[in-house]
Amino acid sequence: GAGVSQTPSNKVTEKGKYVELRCDPISGHTALYWYRQSLGQGPEFLIYFQGTGAADDSGLPNDRFFAVRPEGSVSTLKIQRTERGDSAVYLCASSFQRNTEAFFGQGTRLTVV
Amino acid sequence: AQKITQTQPGMFVQEKEAVTLDCTYDTSDPSYGLFWYKQPSSGEMIFLIYQGSYDQQNATEGRYSLNFQKARKSANLVISASQLGDSAMYFCAMREVGYSTLTFGKGTMLLVSP
């Protein structure tokens, strides 16, 4: 497809488990962003990739969260030892360059029970 | 202090009428960009309109226009001739110079009635 694709669309996991969320950006977009949106809130920044490298990971809440983008395209957000407070919609966005318009995927709704 | 403030949790408008969604922002940077996104129930964030801090004219995109008042630090979204499909959450966001990321407000839920 032409847009940003995120899988899975929904994920239910037990507290303490490990999860991976995948983002497939628009082809040719060098910048990729992860945001987290809690119920009733706007998206909050987690991490930004320029190419393969994490240019800004200041939004990651703690060391249980990690993200990679090994080939400069698909990115995976990894959450270890999940907690109920991690339940949210995780949004991925990509843009052609650093300061151009960002296009968002439909998000992954993570529920930790 | 919040960087983006959207004071209207919810707004109601009748089909074909115009509606204004408020947004104020806080930054000390002279260069920044302001964005509006629409989020329908499907969850995807849809880009609507962009205003740069140095743009002389208010941005317009079809039925969307941005009422940019720099001195007041406000960037209100105006939707003309509302349609039922406009019912969604609307988020105002800002990107400051030197940052590649967006800071979002809490959003305004717009409901358009027939």
Short mmCIF file of N, CA and C in Angstrom, two decimals, chain A residues 44-103:
data_model
loop_
_atom_site.label_atom_id
_atom_site.label_comp_id
_atom_site.label_asym_id
_atom_site.label_seq_id
_atom_site.Cartn_x
_atom_site.Cartn_y
_atom_site.Cartn_z
N GLU A 44 1.99 11.32 22.14
CA GLU A 44 3.22 11.78 22.80
C GLU A 44 4.42 11.11 22.13
N PHE A 45 5.41 11.89 21.86
CA PHE A 45 6.60 11.44 21.14
C PHE A 45 7.37 10.39 21.94
N LEU A 46 7.82 9.37 21.25
CA LEU A 46 8.68 8.35 21.85
C LEU A 46 10.09 8.40 21.28
N ILE A 47 10.20 8.22 19.96
CA ILE A 47 11.52 8.10 19.34
C ILE A 47 11.42 8.48 17.88
N TYR A 48 12.55 9.01 17.37
CA TYR A 48 12.64 9.46 15.98
C TYR A 48 13.88 8.84 15.34
N PHE A 49 13.68 8.27 14.16
CA PHE A 49 14.78 7.71 13.38
C PHE A 49 15.02 8.56 12.14
N GLN A 50 16.29 8.79 11.85
CA GLN A 50 16.67 9.34 10.56
C GLN A 50 17.53 8.26 9.91
N GLY A 51 16.99 7.63 8.91
CA GLY A 51 17.68 6.47 8.35
C GLY A 51 17.66 5.32 9.33
N THR A 52 18.81 4.74 9.58
CA THR A 52 18.89 3.59 10.47
C THR A 52 19.08 3.98 11.92
N GLY A 53 19.51 5.19 12.15
CA GLY A 53 19.88 5.57 13.51
C GLY A 53 18.78 6.31 14.25
N ALA A 54 18.73 6.09 15.56
CA ALA A 54 17.78 6.81 16.40
C ALA A 54 18.35 8.21 16.67
N ALA A 55 17.78 9.21 16.01
CA ALA A 55 18.28 10.57 16.15
C ALA A 55 17.81 11.21 17.45
N ASP A 56 16.71 10.74 17.99
CA ASP A 56 16.18 11.32 19.22
C ASP A 56 15.32 10.25 19.90
N ASP A 57 15.76 9.77 21.03
CA ASP A 57 14.98 8.78 21.77
C ASP A 57 14.57 9.31 23.13
N SER A 58 14.51 10.62 23.23
CA SER A 58 14.24 11.26 24.52
C SER A 58 12.85 10.99 25.05
N GLY A 59 11.95 10.53 24.20
CA GLY A 59 10.59 10.28 24.64
C GLY A 59 10.34 8.88 25.19
N LEU A 60 11.30 7.99 25.03
CA LEU A 60 11.11 6.64 25.57
C LEU A 60 10.99 6.73 27.09
N PRO A 61 9.94 6.16 27.66
CA PRO A 61 9.68 6.37 29.09
C PRO A 61 10.67 5.69 30.02
N ASN A 62 11.23 4.57 29.62
CA ASN A 62 12.19 3.86 30.48
C ASN A 62 12.91 2.81 29.63
N ASP A 63 13.80 2.07 30.25
CA ASP A 63 14.62 1.14 29.48
C ASP A 63 13.89 -0.13 29.09
N ARG A 64 12.63 -0.24 29.41
CA ARG A 64 11.86 -1.39 28.91
C ARG A 64 11.47 -1.19 27.44
N PHE A 65 11.56 0.04 27.00
CA PHE A 65 11.18 0.39 25.63
C PHE A 65 12.43 0.51 24.77
N PHE A 66 12.36 -0.08 23.59
CA PHE A 66 13.48 -0.01 22.66
C PHE A 66 12.95 -0.09 21.25
N ALA A 67 13.58 0.56 20.32
CA ALA A 67 13.14 0.51 18.93
C ALA A 67 14.33 0.39 18.01
N VAL A 68 14.13 -0.29 16.89
CA VAL A 68 15.19 -0.47 15.90
C VAL A 68 14.64 -0.19 14.51
N ARG A 69 15.58 0.11 13.64
CA ARG A 69 15.24 0.32 12.22
C ARG A 69 16.48 -0.09 11.41
N PRO A 70 16.78 -1.37 11.40
CA PRO A 70 18.09 -1.86 10.93
C PRO A 70 18.45 -1.55 9.48
N GLU A 71 17.46 -1.48 8.61
CA GLU A 71 17.77 -1.23 7.21
C GLU A 71 17.23 0.11 6.73
N GLY A 72 16.82 0.94 7.65
CA GLY A 72 16.35 2.27 7.30
C GLY A 72 14.95 2.30 6.72
N SER A 73 14.23 1.19 6.86
CA SER A 73 12.86 1.15 6.36
C SER A 73 11.94 0.74 7.50
N VAL A 74 11.64 -0.55 7.59
CA VAL A 74 10.76 -1.06 8.65
C VAL A 74 11.36 -0.82 10.02
N SER A 75 10.49 -0.47 10.95
CA SER A 75 10.93 -0.26 12.34
C SER A 75 10.11 -1.16 13.26
N THR A 76 10.75 -1.58 14.35
CA THR A 76 10.07 -2.38 15.35
C THR A 76 10.23 -1.71 16.71
N LEU A 77 9.12 -1.51 17.38
CA LEU A 77 9.14 -1.00 18.75
C LEU A 77 9.00 -2.20 19.67
N LYS A 78 9.91 -2.32 20.59
CA LYS A 78 9.94 -3.48 21.47
C LYS A 78 9.69 -3.05 22.91
N ILE A 79 8.81 -3.74 23.58
CA ILE A 79 8.51 -3.42 24.97
C ILE A 79 8.72 -4.69 25.81
N GLN A 80 9.62 -4.60 26.77
CA GLN A 80 9.89 -5.73 27.66
C GLN A 80 9.08 -5.61 28.94
N ARG A 81 8.80 -6.74 29.56
CA ARG A 81 8.14 -6.77 30.88
C ARG A 81 6.98 -5.78 30.91
N THR A 82 6.05 -5.98 30.01
CA THR A 82 4.95 -5.02 29.87
C THR A 82 4.19 -4.82 31.18
N GLU A 83 3.71 -3.60 31.33
CA GLU A 83 2.92 -3.22 32.51
C GLU A 83 1.57 -2.71 32.03
N ARG A 84 0.59 -2.72 32.94
CA ARG A 84 -0.75 -2.29 32.54
C ARG A 84 -0.74 -0.85 32.05
N GLY A 85 0.14 -0.04 32.61
CA GLY A 85 0.26 1.35 32.20
C GLY A 85 0.80 1.54 30.79
N ASP A 86 1.29 0.47 30.18
CA ASP A 86 1.76 0.56 28.79
C ASP A 86 0.59 0.49 27.81
N SER A 87 -0.59 0.16 28.29
CA SER A 87 -1.76 0.08 27.41
C SER A 87 -2.03 1.43 26.77
N ALA A 88 -2.07 1.44 25.46
CA ALA A 88 -2.24 2.68 24.70
C ALA A 88 -2.29 2.32 23.22
N VAL A 89 -2.52 3.34 22.40
CA VAL A 89 -2.35 3.16 20.96
C VAL A 89 -0.97 3.67 20.59
N TYR A 90 -0.22 2.85 19.90
CA TYR A 90 1.13 3.21 19.47
C TYR A 90 1.07 3.57 17.99
N LEU A 91 1.40 4.82 17.72
CA LEU A 91 1.32 5.36 16.36
C LEU A 91 2.70 5.49 15.76
N CYS A 92 2.78 5.16 14.50
CA CYS A 92 4.02 5.35 13.74
C CYS A 92 3.74 6.37 12.64
N ALA A 93 4.72 7.19 12.36
CA ALA A 93 4.60 8.16 11.27
C ALA A 93 5.91 8.19 10.49
N SER A 94 5.83 8.58 9.23
CA SER A 94 7.04 8.76 8.45
C SER A 94 6.94 10.03 7.64
N SER A 95 8.10 10.57 7.30
CA SER A 95 8.14 11.75 6.45
C SER A 95 9.33 11.64 5.50
N PHE A 96 9.22 12.35 4.38
CA PHE A 96 10.25 12.25 3.35
C PHE A 96 11.60 12.72 3.88
N GLN A 97 11.55 13.85 4.57
CA GLN A 97 12.76 14.37 5.20
C GLN A 97 12.42 14.81 6.61
N ARG A 98 13.41 15.30 7.29
CA ARG A 98 13.28 15.61 8.71
C ARG A 98 12.16 16.58 9.02
N ASN A 99 11.99 17.61 8.25
CA ASN A 99 11.04 18.66 8.62
C ASN A 99 9.88 18.78 7.66
N THR A 100 9.56 17.71 6.99
CA THR A 100 8.42 17.74 6.09
C THR A 100 7.22 17.05 6.74
N GLU A 101 6.10 17.15 6.07
CA GLU A 101 4.84 16.62 6.59
C GLU A 101 4.96 15.15 6.97
N ALA A 102 4.43 14.81 8.13
CA ALA A 102 4.46 13.44 8.62
C ALA A 102 3.13 12.75 8.33
N PHE A 103 3.22 11.52 7.84
CA PHE A 103 2.04 10.71 7.57
C PHE A 103 1.98 9.58 8.60
#
